[in-house]
XYZ file of C-alpha atoms in Angstrom:
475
model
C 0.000 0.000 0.000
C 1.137 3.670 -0.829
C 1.946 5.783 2.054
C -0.698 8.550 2.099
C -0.223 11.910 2.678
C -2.705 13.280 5.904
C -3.989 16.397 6.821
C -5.428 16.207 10.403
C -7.545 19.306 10.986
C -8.805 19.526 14.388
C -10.902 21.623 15.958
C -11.695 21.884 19.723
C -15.175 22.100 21.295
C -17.007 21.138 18.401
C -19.959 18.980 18.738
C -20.601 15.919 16.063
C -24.045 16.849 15.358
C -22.697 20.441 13.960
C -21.821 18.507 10.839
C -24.419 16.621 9.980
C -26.196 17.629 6.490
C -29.493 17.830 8.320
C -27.899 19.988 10.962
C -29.022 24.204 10.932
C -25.106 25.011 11.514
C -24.319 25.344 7.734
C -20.862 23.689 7.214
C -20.834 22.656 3.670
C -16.943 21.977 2.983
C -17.285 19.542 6.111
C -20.681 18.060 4.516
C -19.123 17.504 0.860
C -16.075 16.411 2.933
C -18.445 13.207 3.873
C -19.854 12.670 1.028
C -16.576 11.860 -0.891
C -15.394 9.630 2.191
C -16.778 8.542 5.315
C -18.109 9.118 8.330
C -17.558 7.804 11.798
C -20.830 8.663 13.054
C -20.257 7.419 16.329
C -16.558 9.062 17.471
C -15.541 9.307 20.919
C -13.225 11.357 23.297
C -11.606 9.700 26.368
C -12.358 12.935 28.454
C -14.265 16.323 28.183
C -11.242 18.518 28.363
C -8.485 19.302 25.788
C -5.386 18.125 27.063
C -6.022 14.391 27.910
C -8.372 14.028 24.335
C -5.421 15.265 22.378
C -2.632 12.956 24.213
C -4.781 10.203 23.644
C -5.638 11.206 20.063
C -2.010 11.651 19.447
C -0.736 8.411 21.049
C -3.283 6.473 21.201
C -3.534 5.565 24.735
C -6.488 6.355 27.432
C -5.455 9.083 30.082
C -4.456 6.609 32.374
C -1.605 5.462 30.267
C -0.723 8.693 29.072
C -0.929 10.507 32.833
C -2.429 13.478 31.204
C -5.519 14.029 33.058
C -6.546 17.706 33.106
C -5.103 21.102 31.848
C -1.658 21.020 31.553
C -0.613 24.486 31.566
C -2.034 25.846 35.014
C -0.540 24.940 38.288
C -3.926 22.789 39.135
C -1.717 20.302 36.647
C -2.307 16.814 37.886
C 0.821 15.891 35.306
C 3.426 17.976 33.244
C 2.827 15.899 30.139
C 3.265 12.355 28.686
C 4.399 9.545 30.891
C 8.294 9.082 30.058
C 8.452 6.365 27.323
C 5.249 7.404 25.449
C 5.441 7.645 21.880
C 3.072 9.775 19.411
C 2.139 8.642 15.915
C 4.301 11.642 14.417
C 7.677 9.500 16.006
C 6.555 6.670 14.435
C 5.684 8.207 10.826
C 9.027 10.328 11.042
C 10.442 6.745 11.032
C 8.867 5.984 8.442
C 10.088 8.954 6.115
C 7.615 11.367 6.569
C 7.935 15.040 6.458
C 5.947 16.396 9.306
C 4.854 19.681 10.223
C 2.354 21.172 12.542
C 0.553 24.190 12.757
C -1.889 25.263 15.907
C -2.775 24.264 19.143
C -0.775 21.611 20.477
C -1.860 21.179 24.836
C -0.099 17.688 24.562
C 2.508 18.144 26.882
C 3.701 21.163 28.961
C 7.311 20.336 28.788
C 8.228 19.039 25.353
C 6.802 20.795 21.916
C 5.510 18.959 18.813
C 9.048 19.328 17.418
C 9.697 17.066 20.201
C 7.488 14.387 18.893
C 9.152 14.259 15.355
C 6.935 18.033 14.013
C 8.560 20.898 12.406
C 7.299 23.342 14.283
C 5.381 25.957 12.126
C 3.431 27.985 14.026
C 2.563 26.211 17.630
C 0.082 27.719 20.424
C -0.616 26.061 23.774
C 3.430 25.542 24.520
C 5.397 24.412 27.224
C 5.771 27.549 29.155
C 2.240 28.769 28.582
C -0.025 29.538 31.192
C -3.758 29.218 31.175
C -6.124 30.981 33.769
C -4.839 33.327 36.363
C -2.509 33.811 38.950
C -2.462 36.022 42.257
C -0.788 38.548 40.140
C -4.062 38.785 37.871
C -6.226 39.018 40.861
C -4.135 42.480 41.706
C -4.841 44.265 38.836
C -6.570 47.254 39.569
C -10.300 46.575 38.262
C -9.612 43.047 37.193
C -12.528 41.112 38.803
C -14.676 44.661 38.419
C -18.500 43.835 37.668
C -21.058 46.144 36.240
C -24.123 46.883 37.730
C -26.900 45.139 35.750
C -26.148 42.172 33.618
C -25.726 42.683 29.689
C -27.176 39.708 27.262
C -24.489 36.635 27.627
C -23.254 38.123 30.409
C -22.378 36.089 33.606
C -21.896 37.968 36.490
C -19.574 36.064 39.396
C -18.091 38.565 42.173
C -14.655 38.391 42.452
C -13.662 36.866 39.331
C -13.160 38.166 36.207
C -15.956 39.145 33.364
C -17.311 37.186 31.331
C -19.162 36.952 28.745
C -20.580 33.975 26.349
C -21.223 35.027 22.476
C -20.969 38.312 20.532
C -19.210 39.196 17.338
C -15.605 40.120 16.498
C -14.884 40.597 12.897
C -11.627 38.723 12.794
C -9.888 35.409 14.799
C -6.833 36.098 15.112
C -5.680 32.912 16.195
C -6.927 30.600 13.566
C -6.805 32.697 10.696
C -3.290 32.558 11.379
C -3.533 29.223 11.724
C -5.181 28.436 8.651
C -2.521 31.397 6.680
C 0.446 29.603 8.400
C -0.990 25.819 7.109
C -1.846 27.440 3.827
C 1.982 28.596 2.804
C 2.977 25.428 4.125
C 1.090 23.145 2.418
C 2.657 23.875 -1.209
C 6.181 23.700 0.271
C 5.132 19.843 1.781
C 3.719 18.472 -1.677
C 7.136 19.943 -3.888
C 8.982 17.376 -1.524
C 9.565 14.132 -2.168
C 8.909 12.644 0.828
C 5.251 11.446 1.640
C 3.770 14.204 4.229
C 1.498 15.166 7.817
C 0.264 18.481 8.367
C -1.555 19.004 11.606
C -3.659 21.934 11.841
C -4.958 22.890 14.998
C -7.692 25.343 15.930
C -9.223 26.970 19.245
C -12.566 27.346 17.486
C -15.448 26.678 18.702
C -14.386 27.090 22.298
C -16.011 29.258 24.626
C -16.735 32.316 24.507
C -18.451 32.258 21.075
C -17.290 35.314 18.969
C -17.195 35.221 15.505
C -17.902 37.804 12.315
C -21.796 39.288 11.651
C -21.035 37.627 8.376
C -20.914 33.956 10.214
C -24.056 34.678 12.501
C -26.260 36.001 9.432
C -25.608 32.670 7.828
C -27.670 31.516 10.859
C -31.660 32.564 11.362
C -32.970 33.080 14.366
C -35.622 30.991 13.560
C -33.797 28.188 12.831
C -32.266 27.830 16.491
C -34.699 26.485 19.136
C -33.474 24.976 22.988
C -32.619 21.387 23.321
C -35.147 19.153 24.433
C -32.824 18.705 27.843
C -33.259 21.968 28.300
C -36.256 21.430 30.760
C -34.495 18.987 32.797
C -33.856 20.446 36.307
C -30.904 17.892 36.936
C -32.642 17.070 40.929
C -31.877 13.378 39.692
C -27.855 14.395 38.798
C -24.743 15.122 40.486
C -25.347 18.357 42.268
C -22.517 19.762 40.654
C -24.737 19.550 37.302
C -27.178 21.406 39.469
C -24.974 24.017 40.745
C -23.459 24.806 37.241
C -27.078 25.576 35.744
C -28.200 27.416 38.886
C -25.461 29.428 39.356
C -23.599 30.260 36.417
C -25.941 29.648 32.869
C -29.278 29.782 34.870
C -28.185 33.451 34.745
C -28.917 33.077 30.922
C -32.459 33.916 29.916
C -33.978 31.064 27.174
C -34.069 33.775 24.374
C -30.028 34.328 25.063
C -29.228 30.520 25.437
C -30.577 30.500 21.718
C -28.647 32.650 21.101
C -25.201 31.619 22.384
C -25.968 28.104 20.759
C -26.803 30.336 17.737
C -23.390 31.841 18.092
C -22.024 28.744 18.497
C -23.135 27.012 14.867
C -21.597 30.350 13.421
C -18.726 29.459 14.684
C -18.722 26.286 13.166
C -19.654 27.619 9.987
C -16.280 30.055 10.248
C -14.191 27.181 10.705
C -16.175 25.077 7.757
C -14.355 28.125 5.861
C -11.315 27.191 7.112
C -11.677 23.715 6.077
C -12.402 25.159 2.699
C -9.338 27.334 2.562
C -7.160 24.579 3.319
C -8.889 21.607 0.738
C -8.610 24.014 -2.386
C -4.787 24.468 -1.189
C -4.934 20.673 -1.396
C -6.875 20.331 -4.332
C -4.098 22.955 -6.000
C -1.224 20.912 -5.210
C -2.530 17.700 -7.332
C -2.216 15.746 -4.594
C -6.039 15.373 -3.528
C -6.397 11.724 -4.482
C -3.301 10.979 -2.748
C -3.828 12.385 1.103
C -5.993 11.373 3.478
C -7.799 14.224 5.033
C -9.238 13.847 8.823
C -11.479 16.186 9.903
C -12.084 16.213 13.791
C -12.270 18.116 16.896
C -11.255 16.421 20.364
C -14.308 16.728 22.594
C -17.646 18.731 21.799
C -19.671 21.291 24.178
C -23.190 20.583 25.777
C -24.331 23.976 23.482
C -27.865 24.074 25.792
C -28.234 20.786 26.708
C -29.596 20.480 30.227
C -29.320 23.905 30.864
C -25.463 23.743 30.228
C -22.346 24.947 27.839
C -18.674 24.605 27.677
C -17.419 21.460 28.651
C -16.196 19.523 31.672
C -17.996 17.696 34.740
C -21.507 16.543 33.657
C -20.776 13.127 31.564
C -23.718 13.954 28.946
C -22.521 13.054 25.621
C -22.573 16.383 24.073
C -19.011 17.027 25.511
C -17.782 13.647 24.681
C -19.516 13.167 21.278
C -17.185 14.181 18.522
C -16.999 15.118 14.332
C -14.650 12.556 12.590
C -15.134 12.803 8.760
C -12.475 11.132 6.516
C -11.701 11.102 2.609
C -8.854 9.890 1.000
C -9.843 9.356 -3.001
C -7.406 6.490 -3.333
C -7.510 4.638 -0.660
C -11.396 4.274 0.665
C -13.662 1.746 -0.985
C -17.376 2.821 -1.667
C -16.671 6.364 -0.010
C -20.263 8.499 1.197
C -20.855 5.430 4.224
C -21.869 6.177 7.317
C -19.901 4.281 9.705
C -21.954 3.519 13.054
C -19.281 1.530 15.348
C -17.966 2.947 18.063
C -14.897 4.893 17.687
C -12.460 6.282 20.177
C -9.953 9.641 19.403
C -7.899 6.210 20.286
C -8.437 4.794 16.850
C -6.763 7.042 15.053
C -3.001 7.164 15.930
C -3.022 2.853 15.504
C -4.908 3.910 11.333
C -2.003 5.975 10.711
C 0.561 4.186 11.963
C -0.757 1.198 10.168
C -1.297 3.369 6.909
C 2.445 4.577 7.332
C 3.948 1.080 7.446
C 5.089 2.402 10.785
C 5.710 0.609 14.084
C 2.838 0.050 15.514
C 2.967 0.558 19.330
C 0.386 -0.562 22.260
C -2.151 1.361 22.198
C -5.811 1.631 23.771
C -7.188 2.173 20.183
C -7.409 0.433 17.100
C -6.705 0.975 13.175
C -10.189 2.137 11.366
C -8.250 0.998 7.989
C -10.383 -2.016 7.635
C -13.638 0.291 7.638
C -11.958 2.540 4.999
C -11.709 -0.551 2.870
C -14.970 -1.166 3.728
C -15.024 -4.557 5.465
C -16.072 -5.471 8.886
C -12.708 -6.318 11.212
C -12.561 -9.682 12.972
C -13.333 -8.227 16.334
C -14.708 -4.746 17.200
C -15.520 -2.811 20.553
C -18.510 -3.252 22.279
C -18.470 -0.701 24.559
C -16.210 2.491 24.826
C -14.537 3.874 28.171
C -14.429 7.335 29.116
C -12.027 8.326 31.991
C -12.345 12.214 34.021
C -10.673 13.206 36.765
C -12.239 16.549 36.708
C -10.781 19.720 34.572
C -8.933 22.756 36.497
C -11.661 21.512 38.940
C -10.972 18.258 40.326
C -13.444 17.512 42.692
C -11.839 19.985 45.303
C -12.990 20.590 48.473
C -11.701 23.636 50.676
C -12.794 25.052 54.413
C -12.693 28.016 57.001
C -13.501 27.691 60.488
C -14.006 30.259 63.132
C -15.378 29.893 66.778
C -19.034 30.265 65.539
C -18.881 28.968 61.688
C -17.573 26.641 59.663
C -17.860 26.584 55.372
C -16.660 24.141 53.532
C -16.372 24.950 49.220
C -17.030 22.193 47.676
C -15.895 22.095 43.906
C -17.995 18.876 43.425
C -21.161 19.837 44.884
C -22.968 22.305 46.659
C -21.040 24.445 49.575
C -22.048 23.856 52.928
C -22.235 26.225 55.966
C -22.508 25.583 59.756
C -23.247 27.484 62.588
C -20.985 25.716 65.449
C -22.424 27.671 68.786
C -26.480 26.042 67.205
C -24.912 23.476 65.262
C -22.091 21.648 66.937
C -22.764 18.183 64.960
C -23.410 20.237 61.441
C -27.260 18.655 61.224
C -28.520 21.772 59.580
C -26.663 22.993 56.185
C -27.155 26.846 55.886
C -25.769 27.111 52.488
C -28.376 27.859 50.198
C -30.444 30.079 53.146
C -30.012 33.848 51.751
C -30.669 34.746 55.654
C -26.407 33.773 55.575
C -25.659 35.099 52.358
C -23.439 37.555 53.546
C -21.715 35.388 56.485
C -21.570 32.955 53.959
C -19.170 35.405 51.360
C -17.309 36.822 53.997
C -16.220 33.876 55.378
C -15.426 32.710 51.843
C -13.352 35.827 51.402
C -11.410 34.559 54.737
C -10.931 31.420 52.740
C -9.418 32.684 49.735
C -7.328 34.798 52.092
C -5.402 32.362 53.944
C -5.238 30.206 50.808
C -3.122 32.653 49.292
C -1.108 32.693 52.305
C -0.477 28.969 51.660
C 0.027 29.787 47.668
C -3.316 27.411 47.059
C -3.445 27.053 43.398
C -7.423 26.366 43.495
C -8.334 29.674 42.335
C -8.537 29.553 37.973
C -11.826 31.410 36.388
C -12.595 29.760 34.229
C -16.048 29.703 33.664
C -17.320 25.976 34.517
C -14.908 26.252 37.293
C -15.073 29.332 39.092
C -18.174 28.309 41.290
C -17.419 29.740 44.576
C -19.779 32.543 46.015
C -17.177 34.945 45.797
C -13.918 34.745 43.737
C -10.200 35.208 45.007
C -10.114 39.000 44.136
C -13.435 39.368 46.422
């Protein structure tokens, strides 16, 4: 078999349902993209968060072989990066005699680059040495956590942390249009080689906050976008931490403006159907179409409304897990335009193109998709499919402050829980959610945040799903 070429585009937060041709998010390239190949309909992450989906889609091994678990590039790191020993795909087709480059967001490893990993670096974001969320620095910035008075539309309002809002428009991004100009002029300078070739291109779209061109959202009527039909679901048979997020933080969000943020959302996808565009003319002007096997993929998706929820993270519902994985390679798939409904991990792909390479193939958690491509059943398939979370920036954290009369415990998992010790001694009677000790309740969480910078306490990113305490560290 002839070694391929493969362009991997990925994007990040992007939901598998965005691509569908019946689907109101209008994404054309991506649609066309199926048509000429195939589609695995029923594509998995390991984990709702960045980091571990995109170690395990580049080596393909779970998080608990990998030992990337959460974000990477914040001190609430539960690992600095692969496990010593662990391979990616790109060593393996480097091996083999490919030309590699990579352009985007990387968030595999916090230590070691792509270049690392056998990549010419061309234009990488999310490097070792980055840093993502806030320090105690931030917090001292004068007006950094300032709130306005009355809530705008998409606005969440959290005292103490910083601003934040969920959609609106910006007429350029500057990150992945440089992405896609960076992959663009290196695309050419791949196919004049001689070597068979893997461009990785990487983008940050559709991730939270939603902001994307007038242009993208007019391609989307109003009329079209209605709420999920979880929407009405008021999570009492969850995890209270499903609860909490809805209550707290998008339960702020009227029903007209969670249309629109998913609205906002589907433009974004449309922008980075664009993209996708962009870069398969590019290919399609090189003469090397036929030739390359183009993935298109994101590496976990974003609950966009469902139960009351966005972004990603702790609650398991499949919107953050489900995934787009769309691909077409002219010469090598039999009887392209299938619809392939086995269940697929991120996994599966590093073990295809190893395979495809005539690379050494390595233990992995996954498994090569090349017999689907060649449209025949393999001997033995999954199943079943695992997922494995240890919580984002987030990890089921619990923190406390006690004083003679109170004690209040934060609970990152669930709902807080305050005690009044001189009534209380045995903590029967949980005053959290009594506004009678709303105040006593933030100033003692205020104390908390205190003396946890004393102790240099890293629990303190805002992030959106994980802010959740009453009142933030610059309180």
């Amino acid at each position: 078999m002839k070694q391929p070429n493969i362009l991997i585009v990925m994007t990040d937060h992007q939901r598998a349902d965005t691509v569908r041709p019946e689907h109101p998010a209008p994404t054309p390239h991506a649609v066309k993209l199926a048509q000429e190949g195939v589609t695995f309909s029923q594509t998995y992450c390991p984990s709702p968060h960045c980091c571990p989906s995109r170690a395990t889609f580049h080596t393909g091994l779970y998080p608990s072989r990998t030992g990337v678990w959460n974000n990477l590039n914040n001190d609430m790191r539960l690992s600095w990066g692969l496990n010593d020993g662990i391979t990616c795909f790109s060593d393996e087709l480097r091996d083999a005699g490919y030309d590699l480059a990579f352009c985007g967001k990387w968030h595999v490893d916090a230590r070691r680059g792509p270049n690392y990993f056998g990549w010419r670096n061309v234009k990488v974001t999310s490097v070792p040495g980055d840093h993502m969320g806030w320090t105690w620095h931030d917090y001292d910035r004068p007006g950094a956590t300032a709130q306005p008075e009355t809530r705008s539309p998409g606005q969440i309002l959290r005292p103490g942390y910083p601003p934040f809002r969920l959609y609106g428009t910006r007429e350029r991004d500057n990150h992945d249009e440089s992405v896609t100009e960076n992959a663009l002029r290196t695309l050419p300078e791949l196919a004049r080689g001689e070597q068979p070739w893997c461009l990785f291109v990487g983008y940050i779209g559709p991730h939270d906050p939603y902001f994307v061109a007038q242009k993208y959202l007019d391609r989307v009527p109003e009329e079209l976008v209605t709420l999920p039909e979880s929407y009405a679901d008021d999570l009492k048979d969850k995890p209270n931490i499903y609860r909490r997020q809805r209550e707290q933080i998008w339960g702020q969000l009227s029903p007209e403006e969670v249309k629109d943020a998913i609205r906002h959302f589907w433009a974004y996808c449309a922008y980075l159907d664009d993209q996708l565009g962009l870069l398969l003319d590019a290919l399609e002007a090189t003469g090397q179409a036929d030739d390359t096997l183009v993935l298109y993929c994101s590496d976990h998706g974003d609950y966009c409304g469902d139960h009351g929820l966005f972004a990603k993270g702790i609650a398991s519902f499949t919107g953050a897990y489900h995934v787009p994985a769309i691909v077409r390679w002219p010469n090598g798939i039999i009887n392209p335009s299938r619809q392939i409904n086995s269940l697929v991990s991120l996994a599966d792909f590093a073990p295809t193109f190893r395979e495809l390479a005539g690379a050494e193939q390595k233990s992995a958690s996954g498994e090569s998709l090349v017999p689907f491509l060649q449209d025949r059943q393999p001997e033995s398939w999954r199943e079943a499919l695992l997922g494995q979370c240890n919580g984002v920036e987030l990890y089921y954290s619990q923190r406390w402050v006690q004083t003679k009369s109170w004690r209040y415990i934060f609970n990152g998992f669930d709902f807080d829980e305050l005690y009044n010790l001189e009534s209380d001694p045995h903590q029967l009677t949980n005053l959290s959610e009594n506004p009678d000790y709303a105040s006593t309740k933030a100033e003692l969480c205020r104390t908390l945040w205190k003396l946890a910078r004393a102790e240099n306490d890293a629990t303190i990113n805002p992030y959106i799903t994980v802010g959740l305490a009453p009142v933030g560290p610059g309180g």
